[in-house]
Amino acid sequence: MKTIDYIVVGCGLAGIAFCEKLRANQKSFIVFDNASQLSSRVAAGLYNPVILKRFTKVWDAKSQLEIAIPFYTELEKLLKIKLNYRLPIYRKFTSIEEQNNWFLASEKPVLRDFLSTELIKNSNAFITADFGFGKVLHSGRINTSRLVNAYNSYLDSEGQLKKDSFKYDLLNIESGIIQYKNIIAKHVVFAEGYGLSRNPFFNYLPLNGTKGEMLTIKAPKLRINFILKSSVFIVPLGNDLYWVGSTYEWEDKTHQITEKAKEELVLKLKTIISCKFQVVEQVAGIRPTTKDRRPLIGTHPRYNNIHVLNGLGTRGVMLSPYVADQLFNHINKLNRLDSEIDIKRYQQD
């Protein structure tokens, strides 16, 4: 039998962030991941402190960014790869009214640090933007696909990764001791993304799951060095490649790509850019979304050594280091969780 401090189930953004808290605090752990959840791998990886549809601040954005940026800097050092690409987001205006709303929002204290008061005029002949752009500050993207692949390889090299599905029925938690196959652990943390919907310990939680489909296009003439937000995001990846997304589908919970989604994205893209482009890849993932748009963090109501780290939705890059801190300190220091993320808000009687 192998005795460790933690079993972590899932190695997407949430699982990686929690593993890094364990490493930093000299806790022993093993990760189970079967690569079935794709949302962390296929996402654009944006960190964006503003809700650009309504020009409002993302919940607790300042605190999240203060933790997230140093976190990814340390991961770059550990994995010896480039992950963080600091890029402004240009929000395309569709009217004078939108311009006015932007500048009104930029005067609010909670948004002053994130919204530039400069009106950016369009100088790109292949972008349609008669009313110009508003510029978001302190934004960028994390190469999440590179991160997940590199971190999985790192754990594998350290003998801490089991490339296997976690079998819930084999988890023995009698007498407050956790045993799984030949492993004895003090705690289990489930960070499975949408896979949580099949978890018998936490499937009562309202994890909706929203399918998103995304394209990678090649557009040699576009040549932008910023993230463009209009009816879709257009994110430069280098080498004339751009991530375009994404769709929102609430019924289909498969990872199958669809022609309908491709047509929707291409149609929207053609209203924004006029240069020729080629679709080189289409992917899909299920975002772990919740009905109140807040994460699902906490401890099982019956078992005090079984925990959940989930529900990060579309903002996993910003949220994951923050919620990993919250859960680690809750377990090891008995700190109270932020009430807005604590699963006790959905506790069953």
Coordinates of N, CA and C in Angstrom, one line a residue, residues 159-310:
G159 N 6.3 10.4 -11.5 CA 5.6 9.2 -11.0 C 4.4 9.6 -10.3
Q160 N 3.8 10.7 -10.6 CA 2.6 11.2 -9.9 C 1.3 11.2 -10.7
L161 N 1.3 10.6 -11.9 CA 0.2 10.7 -12.8 C -0.3 9.2 -13.1
K162 N -1.6 9.0 -12.9 CA -2.2 7.8 -13.3 C -3.1 8.1 -14.5
K163 N -2.8 7.6 -15.7 CA -3.6 7.9 -16.9 C -4.7 6.9 -16.9
D164 N -5.7 7.1 -16.1 CA -6.7 6.1 -15.9 C -8.0 6.8 -15.4
S165 N -9.1 6.2 -15.7 CA -10.4 6.7 -15.2 C -10.5 6.4 -13.7
F166 N -11.0 7.3 -12.9 CA -11.2 7.1 -11.5 C -12.5 6.3 -11.3
K167 N -12.5 5.2 -10.6 CA -13.6 4.3 -10.4 C -14.2 4.7 -9.0
Y168 N -15.3 5.4 -9.0 CA -15.9 5.9 -7.7 C -16.3 4.7 -6.8
D169 N -16.7 3.6 -7.4 CA -17.2 2.5 -6.6 C -16.0 1.8 -5.8
L170 N -14.8 2.0 -6.2 CA -13.7 1.4 -5.6 C -13.1 2.3 -4.4
L171 N -13.7 3.4 -4.2 CA -13.3 4.4 -3.2 C -13.9 3.9 -1.8
N172 N -13.0 3.5 -0.9 CA -13.4 3.1 0.4 C -13.1 4.2 1.4
I173 N -14.2 4.7 2.1 CA -14.0 5.8 3.0 C -14.5 5.4 4.4
E174 N -14.4 4.2 4.8 CA -14.8 3.8 6.1 C -13.9 4.3 7.2
S175 N -14.4 4.6 8.3 CA -13.6 5.1 9.5 C -12.8 6.3 9.2
G176 N -13.2 7.1 8.2 CA -12.5 8.4 7.9 C -11.2 8.2 7.2
I177 N -10.9 7.0 6.8 CA -9.7 6.7 6.1 C -10.1 6.4 4.6
I178 N -9.3 7.1 3.7 CA -9.6 6.9 2.3 C -8.7 5.8 1.7
Q179 N -9.3 4.8 1.1 CA -8.5 3.8 0.4 C -9.0 3.7 -1.0
Y180 N -8.1 3.7 -2.0 CA -8.4 3.5 -3.4 C -7.4 2.6 -4.0
K181 N -7.9 1.4 -4.3 CA -7.0 0.3 -4.8 C -5.8 0.1 -3.8
N182 N -4.6 0.4 -4.2 CA -3.5 0.2 -3.3 C -2.9 1.5 -2.7
I183 N -3.8 2.5 -2.7 CA -3.4 3.9 -2.2 C -4.3 4.2 -1.0
I184 N -3.6 4.7 0.1 CA -4.3 5.3 1.2 C -4.0 6.8 1.2
A185 N -5.0 7.6 1.4 CA -4.8 9.0 1.3 C -5.6 9.7 2.4
K186 N -5.2 10.9 2.8 CA -5.9 11.7 3.8 C -7.1 12.4 3.1
H187 N -7.0 12.8 1.8 CA -8.0 13.6 1.2 C -8.1 13.2 -0.3
V188 N -9.3 13.4 -0.8 CA -9.5 13.3 -2.3 C -10.1 14.6 -2.7
V189 N -9.6 15.2 -3.8 CA -10.1 16.4 -4.4 C -10.6 16.1 -5.8
F190 N -11.8 16.3 -6.1 CA -12.4 16.1 -7.5 C -12.4 17.4 -8.3
A191 N -11.5 17.4 -9.3 CA -11.4 18.6 -10.2 C -11.6 18.1 -11.6
E192 N -12.8 17.6 -11.9 CA -13.0 16.8 -13.1 C -13.7 17.6 -14.2
G193 N -13.9 18.9 -14.0 CA -14.7 19.6 -15.0 C -16.1 19.0 -15.2
Y194 N -16.5 19.0 -16.4 CA -17.9 18.5 -16.6 C -18.1 17.0 -16.2
G195 N -17.0 16.3 -16.1 CA -17.0 14.9 -15.6 C -17.7 14.8 -14.2
L196 N -17.7 15.9 -13.5 CA -18.4 15.9 -12.2 C -19.8 15.5 -12.2
S197 N -20.5 15.6 -13.4 CA -21.9 15.3 -13.5 C -22.1 13.8 -13.3
R198 N -21.1 13.0 -13.4 CA -21.2 11.5 -13.2 C -20.7 11.1 -11.8
N199 N -20.2 12.1 -11.0 CA -19.6 11.8 -9.7 C -20.7 11.6 -8.7
P200 N -20.8 10.4 -8.1 CA -21.9 10.2 -7.1 C -21.8 11.0 -5.8
F201 N -20.7 11.5 -5.5 CA -20.5 12.3 -4.3 C -21.0 13.8 -4.5
F202 N -20.9 14.3 -5.7 CA -21.2 15.7 -6.0 C -22.2 15.9 -7.1
N203 N -22.9 14.9 -7.6 CA -23.7 15.1 -8.8 C -25.0 15.8 -8.4
Y204 N -25.2 16.1 -7.1 CA -26.4 16.9 -6.7 C -26.1 18.4 -7.0
L205 N -24.9 18.8 -7.3 CA -24.6 20.2 -7.5 C -25.0 20.6 -8.9
P206 N -25.5 21.8 -9.1 CA -26.0 22.3 -10.4 C -24.9 22.6 -11.4
L207 N -24.2 21.6 -11.9 CA -23.2 21.9 -12.9 C -23.9 21.7 -14.3
N208 N -24.2 22.8 -15.0 CA -24.9 22.7 -16.2 C -24.1 22.1 -17.3
G209 N -23.0 22.6 -17.6 CA -22.2 22.2 -18.7 C -22.7 22.9 -20.0
T210 N -21.8 23.6 -20.6 CA -22.2 24.3 -21.9 C -21.1 24.0 -23.0
K211 N -21.6 23.4 -24.0 CA -20.7 23.0 -25.1 C -20.3 24.2 -25.9
G212 N -19.0 24.3 -26.2 CA -18.5 25.4 -27.1 C -17.7 24.8 -28.2
E213 N -17.8 25.3 -29.4 CA -17.0 24.9 -30.5 C -16.2 26.1 -31.0
M214 N -14.9 25.8 -31.4 CA -14.0 26.8 -31.7 C -13.3 26.5 -33.0
L215 N -12.8 27.5 -33.7 CA -12.0 27.3 -35.0 C -10.6 27.8 -34.8
T216 N -9.7 27.2 -35.5 CA -8.4 27.8 -35.8 C -8.4 28.2 -37.2
I217 N -8.1 29.4 -37.6 CA -8.0 29.8 -39.0 C -6.6 30.3 -39.3
K218 N -6.3 30.3 -40.6 CA -5.1 30.9 -41.1 C -5.4 32.0 -41.9
A219 N -5.0 33.2 -41.6 CA -5.3 34.5 -42.3 C -4.1 35.3 -42.4
P220 N -3.2 35.1 -43.4 CA -1.9 35.8 -43.6 C -2.0 37.3 -43.7
K221 N -3.2 37.8 -44.2 CA -3.3 39.3 -44.4 C -3.8 40.0 -43.2
L222 N -4.4 39.3 -42.2 CA -5.0 39.9 -41.1 C -4.0 40.7 -40.2
R223 N -3.0 40.1 -39.7 CA -1.9 40.7 -39.1 C -2.3 41.6 -37.9
I224 N -2.9 41.1 -36.9 CA -3.2 41.8 -35.7 C -2.4 41.3 -34.5
N225 N -2.0 42.2 -33.6 CA -1.3 41.8 -32.4 C -2.1 42.1 -31.2
F226 N -3.4 42.0 -31.3 CA -4.3 42.2 -30.1 C -5.4 41.2 -30.3
I227 N -6.1 41.0 -29.2 CA -7.3 40.1 -29.2 C -8.5 41.0 -29.6
L228 N -9.2 40.6 -30.6 CA -10.3 41.3 -31.1 C -11.6 40.7 -30.6
K229 N -12.5 41.5 -30.0 CA -13.8 41.1 -29.5 C -14.9 41.8 -30.2
S230 N -15.7 41.0 -30.9 CA -16.9 41.5 -31.6 C -18.0 40.5 -31.3
S231 N -18.7 40.0 -32.3 CA -19.6 38.9 -32.0 C -18.9 37.6 -31.7
V232 N -17.6 37.5 -32.0 CA -16.8 36.4 -31.5 C -15.4 37.0 -31.1
F233 N -14.6 36.2 -30.4 CA -13.2 36.6 -30.1 C -12.4 36.1 -31.3
I234 N -11.4 36.9 -31.7 CA -10.3 36.5 -32.6 C -9.0 36.7 -31.9
V235 N -8.3 35.6 -31.7 CA -7.1 35.6 -30.8 C -5.9 35.2 -31.6
P236 N -4.9 36.1 -31.7 CA -3.7 35.7 -32.5 C -2.9 34.6 -31.8
L237 N -2.5 33.6 -32.5 CA -1.7 32.5 -32.0 C -0.3 32.5 -32.5
G238 N 0.0 33.4 -33.5 CA 1.3 33.3 -34.2 C 1.3 32.6 -35.5
N239 N 2.2 32.9 -36.3 CA 2.3 32.2 -37.6 C 1.1 32.3 -38.5
D240 N 0.4 33.5 -38.4 CA -0.8 33.8 -39.1 C -2.0 33.0 -38.7
L241 N -1.9 32.3 -37.6 CA -3.0 31.5 -37.1 C -3.8 32.3 -36.0
Y242 N -5.1 32.1 -36.0 CA -6.0 32.8 -35.1 C -7.0 31.8 -34.5
W243 N -7.3 31.9 -33.2 CA -8.3 31.1 -32.5 C -9.6 32.0 -32.7
V244 N -10.7 31.3 -33.1 CA -12.0 32.0 -33.3 C -13.1 31.3 -32.5
G245 N -13.7 32.0 -31.6 CA -14.8 31.3 -30.8 C -15.5 32.3 -29.9
S246 N -16.5 31.7 -29.3 CA -16.9 30.3 -29.5 C -18.4 30.3 -29.5
T247 N -19.0 29.1 -29.7 CA -20.4 28.9 -29.7 C -20.9 28.5 -28.3
Y248 N -22.2 28.6 -28.1 CA -22.8 28.2 -26.8 C -23.9 27.2 -27.1
E249 N -23.8 26.0 -26.7 CA -24.9 25.0 -26.9 C -25.2 24.3 -25.6
W250 N -26.4 24.4 -25.2 CA -26.8 23.9 -23.8 C -27.4 22.5 -23.8
E251 N -27.7 21.9 -24.9 CA -28.4 20.6 -25.0 C -27.3 19.5 -25.3
D252 N -26.6 19.7 -26.3 CA -25.6 18.7 -26.8 C -24.4 18.7 -25.8
K253 N -24.2 17.5 -25.2 CA -23.1 17.4 -24.2 C -22.0 16.5 -24.7
T254 N -21.8 16.4 -26.1 CA -20.8 15.6 -26.7 C -19.6 16.5 -27.1
H255 N -18.5 15.8 -27.4 CA -17.3 16.5 -27.9 C -17.2 16.5 -29.4
Q256 N -18.3 16.1 -30.0 CA -18.4 16.0 -31.5 C -18.5 17.4 -32.1
I257 N -17.7 17.7 -33.1 CA -17.8 19.0 -33.8 C -19.0 18.9 -34.8
T258 N -19.6 20.1 -35.1 CA -20.7 20.1 -36.0 C -20.5 21.1 -37.1
E259 N -21.2 20.8 -38.2 CA -21.1 21.8 -39.3 C -21.9 23.0 -39.0
K260 N -23.0 22.9 -38.2 CA -23.8 24.0 -37.8 C -22.9 25.1 -37.0
A261 N -22.1 24.6 -36.1 CA -21.3 25.5 -35.3 C -20.2 26.2 -36.2
K262 N -19.7 25.4 -37.1 CA -18.7 26.0 -38.1 C -19.3 27.1 -38.9
E263 N -20.5 26.8 -39.4 CA -21.1 27.8 -40.3 C -21.4 29.1 -39.5
E264 N -21.9 28.9 -38.2 CA -22.2 30.1 -37.4 C -20.9 30.9 -37.1
L265 N -19.8 30.3 -36.8 CA -18.6 31.0 -36.6 C -18.0 31.7 -37.8
V266 N -18.1 31.0 -38.9 CA -17.6 31.5 -40.2 C -18.4 32.7 -40.6
L267 N -19.7 32.6 -40.4 CA -20.6 33.7 -40.8 C -20.4 35.0 -40.0
K268 N -20.2 34.8 -38.7 CA -19.9 35.9 -37.8 C -18.5 36.5 -38.1
L269 N -17.6 35.6 -38.4 CA -16.2 36.1 -38.7 C -16.2 37.0 -40.0
K270 N -17.0 36.6 -41.0 CA -17.0 37.4 -42.2 C -17.7 38.7 -42.1
T271 N -18.4 39.0 -41.0 CA -18.9 40.3 -40.7 C -17.9 41.2 -40.0
I272 N -16.8 40.6 -39.6 CA -15.7 41.3 -38.9 C -14.5 41.6 -39.7
I273 N -14.1 40.5 -40.5 CA -12.9 40.7 -41.3 C -13.2 40.4 -42.7
S274 N -12.5 41.0 -43.7 CA -12.8 40.9 -45.1 C -11.7 40.2 -45.8
C275 N -10.6 39.8 -45.2 CA -9.5 39.1 -45.9 C -9.9 37.6 -46.0
K276 N -9.2 37.0 -46.9 CA -9.4 35.5 -47.1 C -8.8 34.8 -45.9
F277 N -9.5 33.7 -45.5 CA -8.9 32.8 -44.4 C -9.3 31.4 -44.7
Q278 N -8.5 30.5 -44.1 CA -8.8 29.1 -44.2 C -9.0 28.5 -42.8
V279 N -10.0 27.7 -42.7 CA -10.2 27.0 -41.4 C -9.3 25.7 -41.4
V280 N -8.4 25.7 -40.4 CA -7.5 24.6 -40.3 C -7.8 23.6 -39.2
E281 N -8.7 24.0 -38.3 CA -9.0 23.1 -37.2 C -10.3 23.5 -36.6
Q282 N -11.1 22.5 -36.2 CA -12.3 22.8 -35.4 C -12.3 21.8 -34.2
V283 N -12.6 22.4 -33.0 CA -12.6 21.6 -31.8 C -13.8 21.9 -31.0
A284 N -14.1 21.0 -30.0 CA -15.2 21.3 -29.1 C -14.9 20.9 -27.7
G285 N -15.5 21.5 -26.7 CA -15.3 21.1 -25.3 C -16.6 21.5 -24.5
I286 N -16.7 20.9 -23.3 CA -17.8 21.2 -22.5 C -17.3 22.0 -21.3
R287 N -17.8 23.3 -21.2 CA -17.4 24.2 -20.1 C -18.1 23.7 -18.9
P288 N -17.4 23.7 -17.7 CA -18.1 23.4 -16.5 C -18.8 24.6 -15.9
T289 N -20.0 24.9 -16.4 CA -20.7 26.1 -16.0 C -21.7 25.9 -14.9
T290 N -22.1 26.9 -14.2 CA -23.1 26.8 -13.1 C -24.2 27.8 -13.3
K291 N -25.3 27.6 -12.7 CA -26.4 28.5 -12.9 C -26.2 29.9 -12.3
D292 N -25.4 30.0 -11.3 CA -25.1 31.3 -10.7 C -23.8 31.9 -11.1
R293 N -23.1 31.2 -12.1 CA -21.8 31.7 -12.6 C -20.8 31.9 -11.6
R294 N -20.8 31.0 -10.5 CA -19.8 31.0 -9.5 C -19.3 29.6 -9.4
P295 N -18.0 29.5 -9.0 CA -17.4 28.1 -8.9 C -18.1 27.3 -7.8
L296 N -17.8 26.0 -7.9 CA -18.3 25.0 -6.9 C -17.1 24.5 -6.1
I297 N -16.9 25.0 -4.9 CA -15.7 24.7 -4.1 C -16.2 24.3 -2.7
G298 N -15.6 23.2 -2.2 CA -15.9 22.9 -0.8 C -15.7 21.4 -0.5
T299 N -16.3 21.1 0.7 CA -16.1 19.8 1.3 C -17.5 19.1 1.3
H300 N -17.5 17.8 1.1 CA -18.7 17.0 1.0 C -19.5 17.2 2.4
P301 N -20.8 17.3 2.3 CA -21.5 17.5 3.6 C -21.5 16.4 4.6
R302 N -21.1 15.2 4.1 CA -21.0 14.0 5.0 C -19.6 13.6 5.3
Y303 N -18.8 13.7 4.3 CA -17.4 13.2 4.4 C -16.4 14.4 4.4
N304 N -15.7 14.6 5.5 CA -14.9 15.8 5.6 C -13.5 15.6 5.0
N305 N -13.3 14.5 4.3 CA -12.0 14.4 3.5 C -12.2 14.2 2.0
I306 N -13.4 14.5 1.6 CA -13.7 14.5 0.1 C -14.2 15.9 -0.3
H307 N -13.5 16.4 -1.3 CA -13.7 17.8 -1.7 C -13.9 18.0 -3.2
V308 N -14.4 19.2 -3.5 CA -14.7 19.5 -4.9 C -14.1 20.8 -5.3
L309 N -13.5 20.9 -6.6 CA -12.9 22.1 -7.1 C -13.4 22.2 -8.6
N310 N -14.4 22.9 -8.8 CA -15.1 22.8 -10.1 C -15.9 24.1 -10.4

